[in-house]
Coordinates of C-alpha atoms in Angstrom, one line a residue:
Chain A
X1265 CA -4.2 19.6 -13.5
X1266 CA -4.3 21.1 -10.0
X1267 CA -1.2 23.1 -10.8
X1268 CA -2.8 24.5 -13.9
X1269 CA -6.0 25.4 -12.0
X1270 CA -3.9 27.1 -9.3
X1271 CA -2.0 29.1 -11.8
X1272 CA -5.2 30.2 -13.4
X1273 CA -6.6 31.3 -10.1
X1274 CA -3.5 33.1 -9.2
X1275 CA -3.4 34.8 -12.5
X1276 CA -7.0 36.0 -12.1
X1277 CA -6.3 37.2 -8.6
X1278 CA -3.2 39.0 -9.8
X1279 CA -5.1 40.7 -12.6
X1280 CA -7.8 41.8 -10.3
X1281 CA -5.6 43.3 -7.6
X1282 CA -3.0 46.1 -7.9
X1283 CA 0.5 44.9 -6.9
X1284 CA 0.5 46.7 -3.6
X1285 CA -2.8 45.2 -2.6
X1286 CA -1.4 41.7 -3.4
X1287 CA 1.7 42.5 -1.2
X1288 CA -0.4 43.6 1.7
X1289 CA -2.6 40.5 1.3
X1290 CA 0.5 38.3 1.6
X1291 CA 1.6 40.1 4.8
X1292 CA -2.0 39.6 6.1
X1293 CA -1.9 35.9 5.3
X1294 CA 1.5 35.5 7.0
X1295 CA 0.3 37.3 10.1
X1296 CA -2.8 35.1 10.2
X1297 CA -0.6 32.0 9.9
X1298 CA 1.7 33.2 12.7
X1299 CA -1.3 33.9 14.9
X1300 CA -2.8 30.5 14.2
X1301 CA 0.5 28.8 14.9
X1302 CA 1.0 30.6 18.2
X1303 CA -2.6 30.0 19.4
X1304 CA -2.4 26.4 18.3
X1305 CA 0.9 25.8 20.1
X1306 CA -0.3 26.8 23.5
X1307 CA -4.1 26.9 23.7
X1308 CA -4.9 23.2 23.6
X1309 CA -2.8 22.5 26.7
X1310 CA -5.2 24.7 28.7
X1311 CA -8.4 23.8 27.0
X1312 CA -8.2 20.0 26.3
X1313 CA -7.9 17.2 28.8
X1314 CA -5.1 14.6 28.8
X1315 CA -7.0 12.1 26.7
X1316 CA -7.9 14.5 23.9
X1317 CA -4.3 15.8 23.8
X1318 CA -3.0 12.3 23.5
X1319 CA -5.4 11.7 20.7
X1320 CA -4.4 15.0 19.0
X1321 CA -0.7 14.2 19.4
X1322 CA -1.2 10.8 17.7
X1323 CA -3.3 12.4 15.0
X1324 CA -0.8 15.0 14.1
X1325 CA 2.0 12.4 14.0
X1326 CA -0.2 10.3 11.6
X1327 CA -0.8 13.5 9.7
X1328 CA 2.9 14.1 9.2
X1329 CA 3.3 10.6 7.9
X1330 CA 0.3 11.2 5.7
X1331 CA 2.0 14.3 4.4
X1332 CA 5.0 12.3 3.3
X1333 CA 2.7 10.0 1.3
X1334 CA 0.6 12.9 0.0
X1335 CA 3.7 14.8 -1.2
X1336 CA 4.8 11.8 -3.3
X1337 CA 1.2 11.2 -4.5
X1338 CA 0.4 14.8 -5.6
X1339 CA 3.8 15.8 -7.0
X1340 CA 5.2 12.6 -8.5
X1341 CA 2.0 10.5 -8.9
X1342 CA 3.6 7.7 -6.9
X1343 CA 1.7 6.0 -4.1
X1344 CA 3.8 4.5 -1.4
X1345 CA 2.4 1.6 0.7
X1346 CA 5.6 1.3 2.7
X1347 CA 5.8 4.6 4.7
X1348 CA 5.4 2.8 8.0
X1349 CA 8.4 0.7 7.5
X1350 CA 10.6 3.8 7.6
X1351 CA 8.5 5.4 10.4
X1352 CA 8.9 2.3 12.6
X1353 CA 12.3 1.4 11.3
X1354 CA 13.8 4.7 12.4
X1355 CA 12.5 4.0 15.9
X1356 CA 14.3 0.7 16.0
X1357 CA 17.5 2.3 14.7
X1358 CA 17.3 5.0 17.4
X1359 CA 16.9 2.4 20.1
X1360 CA 19.6 0.1 18.8
X1361 CA 22.0 3.1 18.3
X1362 CA 21.7 4.0 21.9
X1363 CA 21.6 0.5 23.5
X1364 CA 24.0 -1.4 21.3
X1365 CA 26.3 1.3 19.8
X1366 CA 26.3 3.5 23.0
X1367 CA 25.6 6.7 21.2
X1368 CA 24.2 9.8 22.9
X1369 CA 20.5 10.5 22.0
X1370 CA 21.4 13.3 19.6
X1371 CA 24.0 11.2 17.9
X1372 CA 21.5 8.3 17.7
X1373 CA 19.0 10.6 16.0
X1374 CA 21.6 11.7 13.5
X1375 CA 22.8 8.1 12.9
X1376 CA 19.3 6.7 12.4
X1377 CA 18.3 9.5 10.0
X1378 CA 21.5 8.9 8.0
X1379 CA 20.7 5.2 7.7
X1380 CA 17.2 6.0 6.6
X1381 CA 18.4 8.4 4.0
X1382 CA 20.9 5.9 2.6
X1383 CA 18.2 3.2 2.6
X1384 CA 15.7 5.4 0.8
X1385 CA 18.3 6.4 -1.8
X1386 CA 19.3 2.8 -2.6
X1387 CA 15.7 1.6 -2.6
X1388 CA 14.6 4.6 -4.6
X1389 CA 17.4 4.1 -7.2
X1390 CA 16.1 0.6 -7.7
X1391 CA 12.3 1.1 -7.8
X1392 CA 11.8 4.7 -9.1
X1393 CA 12.5 3.6 -12.6
X1394 CA 9.4 1.5 -12.7
X1395 CA 5.9 2.8 -13.4
X1396 CA 3.5 4.1 -10.7
X1397 CA 1.6 0.8 -10.4
X1398 CA 4.8 -1.2 -10.0
X1399 CA 6.1 1.4 -7.6
X1400 CA 3.1 0.8 -5.4
X1401 CA 3.6 -2.9 -5.4
X1402 CA 7.3 -2.6 -4.7
X1403 CA 6.9 -0.2 -1.8
X1404 CA 4.5 -2.7 -0.3
X1405 CA 7.0 -5.5 -0.8
X1406 CA 9.9 -3.4 0.6
X1407 CA 7.8 -2.5 3.7
X1408 CA 6.9 -6.2 4.3
X1409 CA 10.6 -7.0 4.0
X1410 CA 11.4 -4.6 6.8
X1411 CA 8.6 -6.1 9.0
X1412 CA 9.9 -9.6 8.4
X1413 CA 13.5 -8.5 9.1
X1414 CA 12.6 -7.2 12.5
X1415 CA 11.1 -10.5 13.4
X1416 CA 14.2 -12.6 12.3
X1417 CA 15.5 -14.9 15.0
X1418 CA 19.1 -13.8 14.4
X1419 CA 18.2 -10.2 15.2
X1420 CA 16.3 -11.0 18.3
X1421 CA 19.0 -9.6 20.6
X1422 CA 18.6 -6.3 18.9
X1423 CA 14.9 -6.1 18.1
X1424 CA 13.3 -8.4 20.7
X1425 CA 11.1 -10.0 18.0
X1426 CA 7.4 -9.5 18.4
X1427 CA 7.6 -8.1 21.9
X1428 CA 8.9 -4.7 20.7
X1429 CA 11.5 -2.5 22.4
X1430 CA 11.2 -0.1 25.2
X1431 CA 13.0 3.1 24.1
X1432 CA 14.2 5.5 26.7
X1433 CA 17.2 7.7 27.1
X1434 CA 19.1 9.2 30.1
X1435 CA 20.1 12.9 30.2
X1436 CA 18.5 15.5 28.1
X1437 CA 17.8 16.0 24.4
X1438 CA 17.3 19.6 23.2
X1439 CA 17.0 20.5 26.9
X1440 CA 14.1 18.1 27.5
X1441 CA 14.1 14.8 29.4
X1442 CA 12.6 11.6 28.2
X1443 CA 9.6 12.2 30.5
X1444 CA 8.9 15.5 28.8
X1445 CA 8.4 13.9 25.4
X1446 CA 6.1 11.3 26.9
X1447 CA 3.9 13.9 28.6
X1448 CA 1.1 14.6 26.2
X1449 CA 0.8 18.3 27.1
X1450 CA 4.5 19.0 26.8
X1451 CA 4.7 17.0 23.6
X1452 CA 1.9 18.9 21.9
X1453 CA 3.9 22.1 21.1
X1454 CA 6.8 19.9 19.8
X1455 CA 4.6 18.0 17.4
X1456 CA 2.7 21.1 16.5
X1457 CA 5.9 22.9 15.6
X1458 CA 7.2 19.9 13.7
X1459 CA 4.0 19.7 11.7
X1460 CA 4.2 23.4 10.8
X1461 CA 7.9 23.1 9.9
X1462 CA 7.5 20.0 7.7
X1463 CA 4.3 21.4 6.2
X1464 CA 6.0 24.6 5.2
X1465 CA 9.0 22.7 3.8
X1466 CA 6.7 20.6 1.7
X1467 CA 4.8 23.7 0.6
X1468 CA 8.1 25.4 -0.4
X1469 CA 9.2 22.3 -2.4
X1470 CA 5.9 22.2 -4.1
X1471 CA 6.3 25.8 -5.3
X1472 CA 10.0 25.3 -6.2
X1473 CA 11.4 24.3 -9.6
X1474 CA 11.7 20.7 -8.3
X1475 CA 7.9 20.6 -7.7
X1476 CA 7.2 22.0 -11.2
X1477 CA 9.5 19.4 -12.8
X1478 CA 7.9 16.6 -10.8
X1479 CA 4.4 17.6 -11.7
X1480 CA 5.4 17.9 -15.4
X1481 CA 7.0 14.5 -15.3
X1482 CA 3.9 13.0 -13.7
X1483 CA 1.8 14.2 -16.5
X1484 CA 4.0 13.0 -19.3
X1485 CA 7.4 11.6 -18.6
X1486 CA 8.4 11.0 -22.2
X1487 CA 7.7 14.6 -23.1
X1488 CA 9.9 15.8 -20.3
X1489 CA 12.8 13.5 -21.3
X1490 CA 12.3 14.6 -24.8
X1491 CA 12.6 18.2 -23.7
X1492 CA 15.9 17.5 -22.1
X1493 CA 14.9 17.2 -18.5
X1494 CA 16.3 14.7 -16.1
X1495 CA 13.3 12.8 -14.9
X1496 CA 15.1 10.3 -12.7
X1497 CA 17.0 12.6 -10.3
X1498 CA 14.0 14.7 -9.3
X1499 CA 11.8 11.7 -8.6
X1500 CA 14.6 10.1 -6.6
X1501 CA 15.0 13.3 -4.6
X1502 CA 11.3 13.4 -3.9
X1503 CA 11.3 9.8 -2.8
X1504 CA 14.2 10.4 -0.4
X1505 CA 12.6 13.6 0.9
X1506 CA 9.3 11.7 1.6
X1507 CA 11.2 9.1 3.5
X1508 CA 13.2 11.6 5.5
X1509 CA 9.8 13.1 6.5
X1510 CA 8.5 9.7 7.5
X1511 CA 11.7 9.1 9.4
X1512 CA 11.5 12.4 11.3
X1513 CA 7.9 11.6 12.1
X1514 CA 9.0 8.1 13.4
X1515 CA 11.5 9.7 15.6
X1516 CA 8.9 12.0 17.2
X1517 CA 6.7 9.0 17.6
X1518 CA 9.3 6.9 19.4
X1519 CA 10.3 9.8 21.6
X1520 CA 6.6 10.3 22.5
X1521 CA 5.6 6.7 23.1
X1522 CA 8.9 5.4 24.4
X1523 CA 8.1 2.1 22.7
X1524 CA 8.5 0.6 19.2
X1525 CA 7.0 -2.7 18.0
X1526 CA 6.5 -4.5 14.8
X1527 CA 3.0 -3.0 14.6
X1528 CA 4.5 0.4 14.1
X1529 CA 6.1 -0.7 10.8
X1530 CA 3.4 -2.8 9.4
X1531 CA 1.1 -2.4 6.4
X1532 CA -1.8 -1.4 8.7
X1533 CA -0.1 1.8 9.7
X1534 CA 0.9 2.6 6.1
X1535 CA -2.7 2.2 4.9
X1536 CA -3.9 4.3 7.9
X1537 CA -1.5 7.1 6.8
X1538 CA -2.6 6.7 3.2
X1539 CA -6.2 7.1 4.3
X1540 CA -5.4 10.2 6.3
X1541 CA -3.9 11.7 3.2
X1542 CA -6.9 10.8 1.1
X1543 CA -9.3 12.2 3.8
X1544 CA -7.5 15.5 3.9
X1545 CA -6.7 15.6 0.2
X1546 CA -3.2 15.3 -1.2
X1547 CA -2.9 18.6 -2.9
X1548 CA -2.1 20.8 0.1
X1549 CA 0.1 20.6 3.1
X1550 CA -2.7 21.3 5.6
X1551 CA -4.9 18.6 4.2
X1552 CA -3.0 15.5 5.2
X1553 CA -2.2 16.9 8.6
X1554 CA -5.9 17.6 9.2
X1555 CA -6.7 14.2 7.7
X1556 CA -4.5 12.6 10.3
X1557 CA -6.2 14.3 13.2
X1558 CA -9.7 13.4 11.7
X1559 CA -8.6 9.8 11.3
X1560 CA -7.2 9.6 14.8
X1561 CA -10.6 10.8 16.3
X1562 CA -12.6 8.5 14.0
X1563 CA -10.3 5.6 14.9
X1564 CA -11.0 6.3 18.5
X1565 CA -14.7 5.8 17.9
X1566 CA -14.3 2.7 15.7
X1567 CA -11.4 1.3 17.6
X1568 CA -13.6 0.8 20.7
X1569 CA -15.4 -1.9 18.7
X1570 CA -12.2 -3.4 17.3
X1571 CA -13.0 -2.1 13.8
X1572 CA -10.0 0.2 13.1
X1573 CA -9.0 -1.6 9.9
X1574 CA -12.6 -1.6 8.7
X1575 CA -12.6 2.2 9.0
X1576 CA -9.5 2.3 6.9
X1577 CA -11.0 0.1 4.2
X1578 CA -14.2 2.1 4.1
X1579 CA -12.5 5.4 4.1
X1580 CA -10.2 4.5 1.2
X1581 CA -13.2 3.5 -0.9
X1582 CA -15.5 6.4 0.0
X1583 CA -12.8 9.1 -0.4
X1584 CA -11.5 7.8 -3.7
X1585 CA -14.9 7.2 -5.3
X1586 CA -16.8 10.2 -3.8
X1587 CA -14.4 12.8 -2.6
X1588 CA -11.2 12.5 -4.7
X1589 CA -9.8 15.8 -3.4
X1590 CA -10.5 15.1 0.3
X1591 CA -12.3 17.3 2.8
X1592 CA -10.0 20.3 2.2
X1593 CA -10.6 20.0 -1.6
X1594 CA -14.3 19.4 -1.2
X1595 CA -14.5 22.4 1.1
X1596 CA -12.6 24.6 -1.3
X1597 CA -14.9 23.5 -4.2
X1598 CA -17.9 24.2 -2.1
X1599 CA -16.6 27.6 -1.1
X1600 CA -15.8 28.5 -4.7
X1601 CA -19.2 27.4 -5.8
X1602 CA -20.9 29.7 -3.2
X1603 CA -18.5 32.5 -4.2
X1604 CA -19.4 32.1 -7.8
X1605 CA -23.1 32.0 -7.2
X1606 CA -22.9 35.1 -5.0
X1607 CA -20.9 37.0 -7.7
X1608 CA -23.4 35.9 -10.3
X1609 CA -26.3 37.3 -8.2
X1610 CA -24.4 40.5 -7.5
X1611 CA -23.4 41.0 -11.1
Chain B
X984 CA 16.8 -34.2 -0.3
X985 CA 16.7 -32.6 -3.7
X986 CA 13.5 -34.4 -4.9
X987 CA 11.8 -33.4 -1.7
X988 CA 12.8 -29.8 -2.1
X989 CA 11.5 -29.8 -5.7
X990 CA 8.2 -31.4 -4.6
X991 CA 7.7 -28.9 -1.8
X992 CA 8.4 -25.9 -4.0
X993 CA 6.0 -27.3 -6.6
X994 CA 3.3 -27.6 -4.0
X995 CA 3.7 -24.0 -2.9
X996 CA 4.1 -22.8 -6.5
X997 CA 0.8 -24.5 -7.4
X998 CA -1.1 -22.1 -5.1
X999 CA 0.9 -19.1 -6.3
X1000 CA 0.3 -19.9 -9.9
X1001 CA -3.4 -20.0 -9.5
X1002 CA -3.3 -16.7 -7.7
X1003 CA -0.9 -14.8 -9.8
X1004 CA -2.2 -15.9 -13.1
X1005 CA -5.6 -14.6 -12.0
X1006 CA -4.0 -11.2 -11.1
X1007 CA -2.2 -11.2 -14.5
X1008 CA -5.5 -11.9 -16.3
X1009 CA -7.4 -9.1 -14.7
X1010 CA -4.5 -6.8 -15.3
X1011 CA -4.5 -7.7 -19.0
X1012 CA -8.1 -6.8 -19.4
X1013 CA -8.6 -3.9 -17.0
X1014 CA -5.0 -2.5 -16.5
X1015 CA -5.7 -2.8 -12.8
X1016 CA -3.7 -4.8 -10.2
X1017 CA -6.3 -6.2 -7.9
X1018 CA -4.9 -5.5 -4.4
X1019 CA -7.9 -7.3 -3.0
X1020 CA -7.0 -10.6 -4.6
X1021 CA -5.5 -11.8 -1.3
X1022 CA -8.8 -11.1 0.4
X1023 CA -10.6 -13.2 -2.2
X1024 CA -8.3 -16.1 -1.5
X1025 CA -9.0 -15.7 2.2
X1026 CA -12.7 -15.6 1.5
X1027 CA -12.3 -18.8 -0.5
X1028 CA -10.4 -20.4 2.3
X1029 CA -13.0 -19.5 5.0
X1030 CA -15.9 -20.5 2.8
X1031 CA -14.1 -23.8 2.1
X1032 CA -13.6 -24.3 5.9
X1033 CA -17.3 -23.7 6.6
X1034 CA -18.6 -25.8 3.7
X1035 CA -16.1 -28.6 4.4
X1036 CA -17.5 -28.8 8.0
X1037 CA -21.0 -29.2 6.7
X1038 CA -20.7 -31.2 3.5
X1039 CA -17.1 -32.3 3.2
X1040 CA -14.0 -31.3 1.4
X1041 CA -15.0 -32.2 -2.1
X1042 CA -18.2 -30.2 -2.0
X1043 CA -16.2 -27.3 -0.7
X1044 CA -13.8 -27.6 -3.5
X1045 CA -16.6 -27.1 -6.0
X1046 CA -18.9 -24.8 -4.1
X1047 CA -16.4 -22.2 -2.9
X1048 CA -15.0 -21.4 -6.3
X1049 CA -18.6 -21.0 -7.7
X1050 CA -19.4 -18.6 -4.9
X1051 CA -16.2 -16.7 -5.5
X1052 CA -17.0 -16.5 -9.2
X1053 CA -20.2 -14.6 -8.2
X1054 CA -18.1 -12.3 -6.0
X1055 CA -15.8 -11.8 -9.0
X1056 CA -18.8 -10.9 -11.2
X1057 CA -19.9 -8.4 -8.6
X1058 CA -16.4 -6.9 -8.4
X1059 CA -16.4 -6.4 -12.2
X1060 CA -20.0 -5.0 -12.4
X1061 CA -19.9 -2.8 -9.3
X1062 CA -16.3 -1.7 -9.1
X1063 CA -14.1 -2.2 -12.2
X1064 CA -16.6 -1.2 -14.8
X1065 CA -18.1 1.9 -13.2
X1066 CA -14.6 3.1 -12.4
X1067 CA -12.9 2.3 -15.7
X1068 CA -12.5 6.0 -16.6
X1069 CA -10.6 6.7 -13.3
X1070 CA -6.9 6.5 -13.1
X1071 CA -5.5 3.0 -12.6
X1072 CA -3.8 3.9 -9.4
X1073 CA -7.1 5.0 -7.9
X1074 CA -8.9 1.8 -8.9
X1075 CA -6.0 -0.2 -7.5
X1076 CA -6.4 1.7 -4.2
X1077 CA -10.2 1.0 -4.2
X1078 CA -9.5 -2.7 -4.6
X1079 CA -7.0 -2.4 -1.7
X1080 CA -9.7 -0.8 0.4
X1081 CA -12.3 -3.4 -0.5
X1082 CA -9.8 -6.1 0.3
X1083 CA -9.3 -4.7 3.8
X1084 CA -13.0 -4.5 4.3
X1085 CA -13.6 -8.1 3.2
X1086 CA -10.7 -9.3 5.4
X1087 CA -12.2 -7.4 8.4
X1088 CA -15.7 -8.8 7.8
X1089 CA -14.2 -12.3 7.7
X1090 CA -12.3 -11.8 11.0
X1091 CA -15.6 -10.3 12.5
X1092 CA -17.5 -13.5 11.7
X1093 CA -14.7 -16.1 12.2
X1094 CA -12.7 -14.5 15.0
X1095 CA -8.9 -14.0 15.0
X1096 CA -7.6 -17.5 15.7
X1097 CA -6.2 -19.9 13.1
X1098 CA -8.4 -22.8 11.9
X1099 CA -7.3 -26.1 10.5
X1100 CA -9.0 -28.1 7.8
X1101 CA -8.3 -31.8 7.5
X1102 CA -7.5 -33.3 4.2
X1103 CA -10.2 -35.8 3.0
X1104 CA -9.6 -39.4 3.9
X1105 CA -8.7 -40.5 0.4
X1106 CA -5.9 -38.0 0.4
X1107 CA -4.8 -38.2 4.0
X1108 CA -1.9 -40.7 4.0
X1109 CA 1.5 -40.5 2.3
X1110 CA 2.9 -42.5 -0.5
X1111 CA 6.4 -43.8 -1.1
X1112 CA 8.1 -43.6 -4.5
X1113 CA 11.8 -43.5 -5.5
X1114 CA 12.7 -43.9 -1.8
X1115 CA 10.9 -40.8 -0.9
X1116 CA 7.8 -40.6 1.4
X1117 CA 5.5 -37.8 0.5
X1118 CA 2.0 -36.7 1.6
X1119 CA -0.6 -37.6 -1.0
X1120 CA -2.4 -34.3 -0.4
X1121 CA 0.6 -32.3 -1.6
X1122 CA 0.8 -34.4 -4.7
X1123 CA -2.9 -33.7 -5.3
X1124 CA -2.2 -30.0 -4.8
X1125 CA 0.6 -30.1 -7.4
X1126 CA -1.7 -32.0 -9.7
X1127 CA -4.5 -29.4 -9.4
X1128 CA -2.0 -26.6 -9.7
X1129 CA -0.3 -27.9 -12.8
X1130 CA -3.5 -29.0 -14.5
X1131 CA -5.2 -25.6 -13.9
X1132 CA -2.1 -24.1 -15.4
X1133 CA -2.4 -26.4 -18.5
X1134 CA -6.2 -25.7 -18.8
X1135 CA -5.5 -22.0 -18.7
X1136 CA -2.9 -22.3 -21.4
X1137 CA -5.2 -24.4 -23.6
X1138 CA -8.1 -22.0 -23.2
X1139 CA -5.9 -18.9 -24.0
X1140 CA -4.3 -20.5 -27.0
X1141 CA -7.0 -22.7 -28.6
X1142 CA -10.3 -21.0 -28.1
X1143 CA -12.0 -17.9 -29.5
X1144 CA -12.6 -16.3 -26.2
X1145 CA -9.0 -17.0 -25.2
X1146 CA -7.8 -15.4 -28.5
X1147 CA -9.9 -12.3 -27.6
X1148 CA -8.5 -12.1 -24.1
X1149 CA -5.0 -12.2 -25.6
X1150 CA -5.9 -9.6 -28.2
X1151 CA -7.3 -7.2 -25.6
X1152 CA -4.3 -7.7 -23.3
X1153 CA -1.9 -6.8 -26.1
X1154 CA -3.7 -4.0 -27.9
X1155 CA -6.8 -2.9 -26.1
X1156 CA -7.9 -0.2 -28.5
X1157 CA -7.3 -2.2 -31.7
X1158 CA -9.1 -5.2 -30.2
X1159 CA -12.1 -3.0 -29.4
X1160 CA -12.0 -1.6 -32.9
X1161 CA -12.2 -5.1 -34.3
X1162 CA -15.5 -5.6 -32.5
X1163 CA -14.4 -7.5 -29.4
X1164 CA -16.6 -6.8 -26.4
X1165 CA -14.0 -6.1 -23.7
X1166 CA -16.7 -5.6 -21.0
X1167 CA -18.1 -9.1 -21.5
X1168 CA -14.6 -10.6 -21.6
X1169 CA -13.7 -8.8 -18.5
X1170 CA -16.7 -10.2 -16.7
X1171 CA -15.6 -13.7 -17.7
X1172 CA -11.9 -13.1 -16.7
X1173 CA -12.7 -11.4 -13.4
X1174 CA -15.1 -14.3 -12.4
X1175 CA -12.5 -16.8 -13.5
X1176 CA -9.7 -15.1 -11.5
X1177 CA -11.9 -15.0 -8.4
X1178 CA -12.9 -18.7 -8.9
X1179 CA -9.2 -19.6 -9.1
X1180 CA -8.6 -17.6 -5.9
X1181 CA -11.4 -19.7 -4.4
X1182 CA -9.8 -23.0 -5.5
X1183 CA -6.4 -21.8 -4.1
X1184 CA -8.1 -20.8 -0.8
X1185 CA -9.8 -24.2 -0.4
X1186 CA -6.7 -26.1 -1.3
X1187 CA -4.6 -24.0 1.1
X1188 CA -6.8 -25.1 4.0
X1189 CA -5.3 -28.5 4.7
X1190 CA -1.8 -27.5 3.4
X1191 CA -1.1 -24.2 5.2
X1192 CA -3.8 -23.0 7.6
X1193 CA -6.8 -20.7 7.6
X1194 CA -5.9 -17.6 9.5
X1195 CA -6.5 -13.8 9.5
X1196 CA -3.1 -12.9 8.1
X1197 CA -3.3 -15.1 5.1
X1198 CA -4.6 -12.4 2.7
X1199 CA -1.6 -10.1 3.2
X1200 CA 0.9 -12.9 3.0
X1201 CA -0.6 -14.1 -0.2
X1202 CA -1.0 -10.7 -1.9
X1203 CA 2.5 -9.7 -1.1
X1204 CA 3.8 -13.0 -2.6
X1205 CA 1.7 -12.5 -5.6
X1206 CA 2.7 -9.0 -6.2
X1207 CA 6.4 -10.0 -6.0
X1208 CA 5.7 -12.8 -8.5
X1209 CA 3.8 -10.5 -10.9
X1210 CA 6.6 -8.0 -10.8
X1211 CA 9.2 -10.6 -11.4
X1212 CA 7.2 -12.3 -14.1
X1213 CA 6.6 -9.0 -16.0
X1214 CA 3.2 -7.5 -15.2
X1215 CA 0.3 -9.0 -17.3
X1216 CA 2.4 -11.9 -18.6
X1217 CA 0.8 -15.2 -17.7
X1218 CA 3.8 -17.4 -18.8
X1219 CA 6.1 -15.0 -16.9
X1220 CA 3.9 -15.3 -13.8
X1221 CA 4.0 -19.1 -14.0
X1222 CA 7.8 -19.2 -14.3
X1223 CA 8.1 -16.6 -11.5
X1224 CA 5.8 -18.6 -9.2
X1225 CA 7.9 -21.7 -9.7
X1226 CA 11.1 -19.7 -9.0
X1227 CA 9.5 -18.0 -6.0
X1228 CA 8.3 -21.4 -4.6
X1229 CA 11.8 -22.8 -5.0
X1230 CA 13.5 -19.8 -3.4
X1231 CA 11.1 -19.8 -0.5
X1232 CA 11.4 -23.6 0.2
X1233 CA 15.2 -23.8 -0.4
X1234 CA 15.6 -20.7 1.7
X1235 CA 13.8 -22.3 4.7
X1236 CA 16.0 -25.4 4.3
X1237 CA 19.4 -24.0 3.8
X1238 CA 19.1 -20.5 5.5
X1239 CA 16.3 -20.9 8.0
X1240 CA 17.3 -17.7 9.8
X1241 CA 17.0 -15.6 6.6
X1242 CA 14.3 -17.5 4.8
X1243 CA 11.7 -14.8 5.3
X1244 CA 13.9 -12.4 3.4
X1245 CA 14.7 -14.7 0.5
X1246 CA 11.7 -13.7 -1.8
X1247 CA 12.7 -10.0 -1.4
X1248 CA 16.3 -10.7 -2.3
X1249 CA 15.0 -12.5 -5.4
X1250 CA 12.8 -9.5 -6.2
X1251 CA 15.7 -7.0 -5.9
X1252 CA 18.0 -9.2 -7.9
X1253 CA 15.5 -9.6 -10.8
X1254 CA 14.8 -5.8 -10.7
X1255 CA 18.5 -5.0 -10.9
X1256 CA 19.0 -7.3 -13.9
X1257 CA 15.7 -6.8 -15.7
X1258 CA 13.6 -3.9 -14.4
X1259 CA 10.6 -5.0 -16.4
X1260 CA 10.6 -8.6 -15.2
X1261 CA 11.5 -11.8 -17.0
X1262 CA 8.3 -12.2 -19.1
X1263 CA 7.2 -10.2 -22.0
X1264 CA 4.3 -8.4 -20.2
X1265 CA 2.8 -5.2 -21.4
X1266 CA 4.5 -2.2 -19.9
X1267 CA 2.7 -1.1 -16.8
X1268 CA 1.0 2.3 -17.0

């Protein structure tokens, strides 16, 4: 439905503007985005204090995780309740790869991402065949499985059970030391760049043929199969991509915090990310990222009273019932409404 | 050894049957998986704990389910009915959110530490039969679980309202065309499911414990059971609950290190063989 509306809007815009004007508009939008990116990457370090920066770092990380959920939700109609299991799991893998397998930090990153990709492909191959509601239940079960696995007595030497693992590395990674990642001001440009890169990648996939096939399959799978499309492969690819995003986000998290615990792969974090996606709205790339930051600041207010999870629950209900398209969607609707009214008055 | 194993898995399965058949009933009527069902169970357990302190276990066993039935009626009237035109995923997410809120409110009032409930004196000891000593309370639990299962089967198969529930579960639109009031049935079924969750919660008190994580543990078990059993199929849910109870208990005896993963292994195995579960549930949509 969103896709159709977007096409209609694009068509109307295209009809109204001569091609050269449309081209120059695109250049203008690109320049604005570049400017926003550059300002955003450096300004906060000079303007915000350490506490705010730390909150913003966490918010953007949550936003990237939310983006992975939102991508699956908006394109494939699948809600994952197990995103945190990959996010935290990759942190454990990273730590274990360095301490037990004696890999260099870079090799550990590659190894843990490979393991996550394989895990996602196997899990996806099993559960993507089911329907959306069953998918939601199964991702919850798979996530809980990972949380239990980390706490197993037999793996205590690797995972330290409920205590969590301190993750640090010697030497440098991409020219940065472990301390640089832990420094909130140094970390901000890294997470900001990652958010832009992942957001753009998701944006590009959305506009690609894969995105179109996914959305058509979401609307009517039978029709797509009947028309000769493979509906299994694209959805599996989307699932793996969402998990790779969650894994990359988990790596950034573990580099930043230097610590990974069972809490970072629990259901609580998965639902927080889901809420961030709902707050921002799942239809855009910017929405979930913004939602993550909003949630992090709201959580800071609620968390002081120990009510973090209450915020999660309330936000799920409020945003699904009252603002199904999130703040970005609600803002767009509002802006369109104003625009229409103004045009009517003018015309 | 083997009889003990079977008895223990039956005791666990009794709780799971009451919970997952409630989930399956709501799914049949409303096409919604109630992700807040674990929180209802937790509410039942904490209410049972409070009432048992004041008036004793038996009063709690009656009062808590009645209160839960009222909560179920509220859930139907305030959530499921107004949202029935929304997509099923959205409604399921709303129940997830409400479940989280309910769990947090309970933790706010009762605090984060685990509570224990004593079994009533008449059920406190243990009994020896066939050379096996077994706690009476667990036998009672098995008795309640199996009889609620039997009552449910009798109601569904031999009463008019049960017939209507089955009709709506199988063919919602045709059943409505034949003049069945699905809204009224749904009120009945949601209250009944919530009441069953209340019974399970009170019974869980002396058997397991009453603690803040019990809702998530229970809902995850129930979701696994419902998927294994074939969503919406009550016989499937019952068989799956028995299977789950056995795998869980046998796992903790034979493979204590890996017991926590046994249910997930069962789930994956069933999904590989029969992606739609073992029962003949309606296809999820």
